[in-house]
Structure formats: structure tokens, C-alpha cells
PDB file of C-alpha atoms in Angstrom:
ATOM      1  CA  UNK C   1       0.000   0.000   0.000  1.00 60.00           C
ATOM      2  CA  UNK C   2       1.297   3.463  -0.693  1.00 71.00           C
ATOM      3  CA  UNK C   3       2.589   5.475   2.237  1.00 79.00           C
ATOM      4  CA  UNK C   4       0.548   8.562   3.029  1.00 81.00           C
ATOM      5  CA  UNK C   5       2.511  11.802   2.716  1.00 84.00           C
ATOM      6  CA  UNK C   6       2.031  12.828   6.364  1.00 84.00           C
ATOM      7  CA  UNK C   7       3.387   9.442   7.581  1.00 79.00           C
ATOM      8  CA  UNK C   8       6.381   9.248   5.228  1.00 84.00           C
ATOM      9  CA  UNK C   9       8.773  10.752   7.805  1.00 86.00           C
ATOM     10  CA  UNK C  10       8.036   7.858  10.208  1.00 87.00           C
ATOM     11  CA  UNK C  11       9.519   5.271   7.840  1.00 88.00           C
ATOM     12  CA  UNK C  12      13.290   4.689   7.644  1.00 88.00           C
ATOM     13  CA  UNK C  13      15.249   5.737   4.546  1.00 88.00           C
ATOM     14  CA  UNK C  14      15.900   2.081   3.658  1.00 90.00           C
ATOM     15  CA  UNK C  15      12.183   1.149   3.783  1.00 90.00           C
ATOM     16  CA  UNK C  16      12.096  -0.025   0.139  1.00 90.00           C
ATOM     17  CA  UNK C  17      14.914  -2.518   0.762  1.00 93.00           C
ATOM     18  CA  UNK C  18      13.388  -3.676   4.041  1.00 93.00           C
ATOM     19  CA  UNK C  19       9.979  -4.154   2.434  1.00 92.00           C
ATOM     20  CA  UNK C  20      11.476  -6.082  -0.490  1.00 94.00           C
ATOM     21  CA  UNK C  21      13.356  -8.312   1.943  1.00 95.00           C
ATOM     22  CA  UNK C  22      10.179  -9.099   3.919  1.00 94.00           C
ATOM     23  CA  UNK C  23       8.017  -9.721   0.840  1.00 94.00           C
ATOM     24  CA  UNK C  24      10.361 -11.676  -1.393  1.00 95.00           C
ATOM     25  CA  UNK C  25      13.275 -13.120   0.597  1.00 94.00           C
ATOM     26  CA  UNK C  26      11.494 -14.084   3.803  1.00 94.00           C
ATOM     27  CA  UNK C  27       7.971 -14.787   2.476  1.00 92.00           C
ATOM     28  CA  UNK C  28       9.049 -16.119  -0.915  1.00 94.00           C
ATOM     29  CA  UNK C  29       6.763 -13.786  -2.871  1.00 94.00           C
ATOM     30  CA  UNK C  30       3.497 -15.069  -1.373  1.00 93.00           C
ATOM     31  CA  UNK C  31       1.049 -13.558   1.099  1.00 93.00           C
ATOM     32  CA  UNK C  32       1.670 -14.798   4.624  1.00 94.00           C
ATOM     33  CA  UNK C  33      -2.055 -14.533   5.367  1.00 91.00           C
ATOM     34  CA  UNK C  34      -3.658 -16.465   2.512  1.00 90.00           C
ATOM     35  CA  UNK C  35      -0.819 -17.726   0.293  1.00 90.00           C
ATOM     36  CA  UNK C  36      -1.640 -15.708  -2.836  1.00 91.00           C
ATOM     37  CA  UNK C  37       1.421 -15.282  -5.096  1.00 93.00           C
ATOM     38  CA  UNK C  38       2.653 -11.789  -5.970  1.00 94.00           C
ATOM     39  CA  UNK C  39       2.044 -10.374  -9.431  1.00 91.00           C
ATOM     40  CA  UNK C  40      -0.448 -12.938 -10.737  1.00 91.00           C
ATOM     41  CA  UNK C  41      -3.975 -12.151 -11.854  1.00 92.00           C
ATOM     42  CA  UNK C  42      -6.175 -14.607  -9.965  1.00 91.00           C
ATOM     43  CA  UNK C  43      -9.843 -15.537 -10.072  1.00 90.00           C
ATOM     44  CA  UNK C  44     -11.424 -14.453  -6.789  1.00 90.00           C
ATOM     45  CA  UNK C  45     -14.865 -14.735  -5.199  1.00 89.00           C
ATOM     46  CA  UNK C  46     -16.455 -12.175  -2.851  1.00 89.00           C
ATOM     47  CA  UNK C  47     -16.193 -14.579   0.122  1.00 88.00           C
ATOM     48  CA  UNK C  48     -12.364 -14.607  -0.135  1.00 86.00           C
ATOM     49  CA  UNK C  49     -11.883 -17.841  -2.073  1.00 89.00           C
ATOM     50  CA  UNK C  50      -9.367 -17.765  -4.905  1.00 88.00           C
ATOM     51  CA  UNK C  51      -8.200 -20.177  -7.585  1.00 90.00           C
ATOM     52  CA  UNK C  52      -4.643 -21.460  -7.159  1.00 89.00           C
ATOM     53  CA  UNK C  53      -3.317 -21.933 -10.715  1.00 88.00           C
ATOM     54  CA  UNK C  54      -0.242 -23.874  -9.564  1.00 87.00           C
ATOM     55  CA  UNK C  55      -2.161 -26.609  -7.693  1.00 89.00           C
ATOM     56  CA  UNK C  56      -5.318 -26.160  -9.807  1.00 91.00           C
ATOM     57  CA  UNK C  57      -7.672 -25.920  -6.837  1.00 91.00           C
ATOM     58  CA  UNK C  58      -9.691 -23.338  -4.926  1.00 91.00           C
ATOM     59  CA  UNK C  59      -8.384 -21.948  -1.636  1.00 89.00           C
ATOM     60  CA  UNK C  60     -10.153 -20.046   1.128  1.00 89.00           C
ATOM     61  CA  UNK C  61      -9.167 -16.718   2.676  1.00 83.00           C
ATOM     62  CA  UNK C  62      -6.496 -18.447   4.789  1.00 86.00           C
ATOM     63  CA  UNK C  63      -4.925 -20.470   1.987  1.00 84.00           C
ATOM     64  CA  UNK C  64      -6.527 -23.817   2.855  1.00 87.00           C
ATOM     65  CA  UNK C  65      -8.167 -25.971   0.186  1.00 87.00           C
ATOM     66  CA  UNK C  66     -11.802 -24.916  -0.258  1.00 87.00           C
ATOM     67  CA  UNK C  67     -14.851 -26.196  -2.137  1.00 86.00           C
ATOM     68  CA  UNK C  68     -15.350 -25.306  -5.767  1.00 89.00           C
ATOM     69  CA  UNK C  69     -17.885 -22.534  -6.424  1.00 87.00           C
ATOM     70  CA  UNK C  70     -21.332 -23.339  -7.755  1.00 85.00           C
ATOM     71  CA  UNK C  71     -22.740 -21.619 -10.828  1.00 85.00           C
ATOM     72  CA  UNK C  72     -24.274 -18.704  -8.918  1.00 82.00           C
ATOM     73  CA  UNK C  73     -21.022 -17.981  -7.058  1.00 85.00           C
ATOM     74  CA  UNK C  74     -18.976 -18.337 -10.245  1.00 85.00           C
ATOM     75  CA  UNK C  75     -21.076 -15.578 -11.830  1.00 87.00           C
ATOM     76  CA  UNK C  76     -19.691 -13.137  -9.222  1.00 87.00           C
ATOM     77  CA  UNK C  77     -16.075 -14.134  -9.875  1.00 87.00           C
ATOM     78  CA  UNK C  78     -13.598 -11.386 -10.771  1.00 90.00           C
ATOM     79  CA  UNK C  79      -9.957 -11.206 -11.743  1.00 91.00           C
ATOM     80  CA  UNK C  80      -7.622  -9.536  -9.249  1.00 90.00           C
ATOM     81  CA  UNK C  81      -3.921  -8.809  -9.593  1.00 93.00           C
ATOM     82  CA  UNK C  82      -2.112  -9.613  -6.350  1.00 92.00           C
ATOM     83  CA  UNK C  83       0.259  -6.979  -4.988  1.00 93.00           C
ATOM     84  CA  UNK C  84       2.164  -7.730  -1.798  1.00 94.00           C
ATOM     85  CA  UNK C  85       2.929  -5.118   0.843  1.00 93.00           C
ATOM     86  CA  UNK C  86       4.940  -5.207   4.055  1.00 94.00           C
ATOM     87  CA  UNK C  87       2.440  -4.664   6.875  1.00 93.00           C
ATOM     88  CA  UNK C  88       3.209  -3.587  10.445  1.00 93.00           C
ATOM     89  CA  UNK C  89       1.505  -6.034  12.801  1.00 93.00           C
ATOM     90  CA  UNK C  90       1.238  -3.457  15.609  1.00 91.00           C
ATOM     91  CA  UNK C  91       0.209  -0.614  13.215  1.00 88.00           C
ATOM     92  CA  UNK C  92       3.244   1.425  14.309  1.00 87.00           C
ATOM     93  CA  UNK C  93       5.320   2.551  11.290  1.00 87.00           C
ATOM     94  CA  UNK C  94       8.294   3.362  13.516  1.00 88.00           C
ATOM     95  CA  UNK C  95       8.568  -0.270  14.703  1.00 91.00           C
ATOM     96  CA  UNK C  96      10.451  -1.855  11.798  1.00 91.00           C
ATOM     97  CA  UNK C  97      11.730  -5.018  13.443  1.00 92.00           C
ATOM     98  CA  UNK C  98      11.451  -8.036  11.167  1.00 91.00           C
ATOM     99  CA  UNK C  99       9.201  -9.874  13.628  1.00 93.00           C
ATOM    100  CA  UNK C 100       6.753  -6.947  13.421  1.00 94.00           C
ATOM    101  CA  UNK C 101       6.569  -7.010   9.598  1.00 95.00           C
ATOM    102  CA  UNK C 102       4.562  -9.449   7.520  1.00 95.00           C
ATOM    103  CA  UNK C 103       4.052  -9.835   3.778  1.00 95.00           C
ATOM    104  CA  UNK C 104       0.314  -9.399   3.046  1.00 95.00           C
ATOM    105  CA  UNK C 105      -1.732  -9.122  -0.138  1.00 93.00           C
ATOM    106  CA  UNK C 106      -4.131  -6.184  -0.482  1.00 92.00           C
ATOM    107  CA  UNK C 107      -7.118  -8.195   0.850  1.00 91.00           C
ATOM    108  CA  UNK C 108      -5.305  -9.499   3.938  1.00 92.00           C
ATOM    109  CA  UNK C 109      -3.776  -6.056   4.568  1.00 93.00           C
ATOM    110  CA  UNK C 110      -7.218  -4.406   4.518  1.00 92.00           C
ATOM    111  CA  UNK C 111      -8.617  -7.079   6.864  1.00 92.00           C
ATOM    112  CA  UNK C 112      -5.649  -6.581   9.204  1.00 94.00           C
ATOM    113  CA  UNK C 113      -6.145  -2.785   9.242  1.00 91.00           C
ATOM    114  CA  UNK C 114      -9.960  -2.936   9.488  1.00 93.00           C
ATOM    115  CA  UNK C 115     -10.248  -1.992  13.208  1.00 91.00           C
ATOM    116  CA  UNK C 116      -7.987   1.015  12.617  1.00 88.00           C
ATOM    117  CA  UNK C 117     -10.004   2.125   9.580  1.00 88.00           C
ATOM    118  CA  UNK C 118     -13.282   1.812  11.515  1.00 93.00           C
ATOM    119  CA  UNK C 119     -11.893   3.913  14.371  1.00 91.00           C
ATOM    120  CA  UNK C 120     -10.689   6.569  11.898  1.00 89.00           C
ATOM    121  CA  UNK C 121     -14.095   6.593  10.215  1.00 92.00           C
ATOM    122  CA  UNK C 122     -15.811   7.193  13.554  1.00 93.00           C
ATOM    123  CA  UNK C 123     -13.408  10.035  14.416  1.00 91.00           C
ATOM    124  CA  UNK C 124     -14.035  11.655  11.026  1.00 89.00           C
ATOM    125  CA  UNK C 125     -17.799  11.372  11.514  1.00 87.00           C
ATOM    126  CA  UNK C 126     -17.641  12.899  14.995  1.00 86.00           C
ATOM    127  CA  UNK C 127     -15.388  15.749  13.823  1.00 86.00           C
ATOM    128  CA  UNK C 128     -17.760  16.622  10.987  1.00 82.00           C
ATOM    129  CA  UNK C 129     -20.679  16.573  13.376  1.00 80.00           C
ATOM    130  CA  UNK C 130     -18.837  18.794  15.866  1.00 79.00           C
ATOM    131  CA  UNK C 131     -17.960  21.301  13.134  1.00 77.00           C
ATOM    132  CA  UNK C 132     -21.591  21.392  12.065  1.00 71.00           C
ATOM    133  CA  UNK C 133     -22.752  22.020  15.644  1.00 67.00           C
ATOM    134  CA  UNK C 134     -20.094  24.692  16.105  1.00 68.00           C
ATOM    135  CA  UNK C 135     -20.907  26.738  13.012  1.00 69.00           C
ATOM    136  CA  UNK C 136     -24.511  25.878  12.171  1.00 68.00           C
ATOM    137  CA  UNK C 137     -26.049  24.975  15.511  1.00 66.00           C
ATOM    138  CA  UNK C 138     -27.736  21.606  16.080  1.00 63.00           C
ATOM    139  CA  UNK C 139     -28.370  19.478  13.003  1.00 61.00           C
ATOM    140  CA  UNK C 140     -31.923  19.832  11.808  1.00 61.00           C
ATOM    141  CA  UNK C 141     -34.199  17.438   9.982  1.00 59.00           C
ATOM    142  CA  UNK C 142     -36.781  18.662   7.526  1.00 58.00           C
ATOM    143  CA  UNK C 143     -37.135  20.907   4.544  1.00 53.00           C
ATOM    144  CA  UNK C 144     -35.831  24.475   4.633  1.00 59.00           C
ATOM    145  CA  UNK C 145     -38.495  26.811   5.971  1.00 54.00           C
ATOM    146  CA  UNK C 146     -40.492  23.908   7.402  1.00 50.00           C
ATOM    147  CA  UNK C 147     -40.702  22.719  10.988  1.00 52.00           C
ATOM    148  CA  UNK C 148     -37.276  21.721  12.302  1.00 52.00           C
ATOM    149  CA  UNK C 149     -36.525  19.034  14.842  1.00 54.00           C
ATOM    150  CA  UNK C 150     -33.285  18.634  16.698  1.00 54.00           C
ATOM    151  CA  UNK C 151     -31.463  15.382  15.814  1.00 53.00           C
ATOM    152  CA  UNK C 152     -30.462  14.940  19.441  1.00 53.00           C
ATOM    153  CA  UNK C 153     -34.080  14.085  20.290  1.00 55.00           C
ATOM    154  CA  UNK C 154     -33.880  11.018  17.992  1.00 54.00           C
ATOM    155  CA  UNK C 155     -30.726   9.490  19.515  1.00 53.00           C
ATOM    156  CA  UNK C 156     -31.942   6.650  21.732  1.00 50.00           C
TER     157      UNK C 156
END
């Protein structure tokens, strides 16, 4: 995953070499979460299953052998190119010890970061609401010029 501009200073200057070492030397070019190989375009299902072209079988979201999809599931299949990234297990970009880094594909990386993303989403929502209360007063429901009700009455 690309590094956000405001977090770039937290990463060491040799981050590209460290990331390459984690993804390709230590992990062998496969995701350490599900086993997807880097750089291939794979057939994937919405439930996380993917087709392993080397062993010619379907695998689940953890890399274990899974059942073949039925016709309805196969209709929702899509092709996805796998790109590996070095993920921080403790979500701290300053902690670059090898035991804290893991090679993850984009799906596994998003699942790993999900709690962090949900917390950030909640903070963003609360900040927007606070700005609205600060500058516009309480949020109102209804059409302009019509009767207004305070949203705080509906929170229970």
C-alpha cells in the first residue's frame, strides 16, 4: 500500500529494501495470510476464495483448500492482480523489526487494518458533526423553511 505523505517521515530511509526483503526473501513472494502469489492475476470470489493456478484448486481466505464454487457464485467471480505489501503487525510505522513485519496481499492487509479504519471513520464522523454544531447549531431534519426538529431528540 502506498505510504501517506504525512506518515512518510516515520519510515526509515531504507524502507524499500526492508519491504522487499520481507516480501520476497522471507515470504518467498506469497502472502503470509492467505498464500496468494505476488504479481499474478487470480480468479477471486467475494467470500475470499481464490483459484490457485499452480495446484489447480480453490483456496479459502487463509490459503486452505476450499470447495469449488457453484454456478451462482462463479457468476460473481472477478480477476484480481495480487500486490504484496509489508504490513506492520502493531500498526506502528516506527517499529520496523522483522518480527513486526509481515508480507500481506491487499485483501489481507485491509482485513488486518480494518479496526484502525473503523476507528478513523468514527473520528471523522464525529469531527464533521462537531464542526456542524459549532458553526450551524444543532443538526436539523426537515425541509428548509419547514418545521425543524433537533437530531439529538432522535438518539436513543
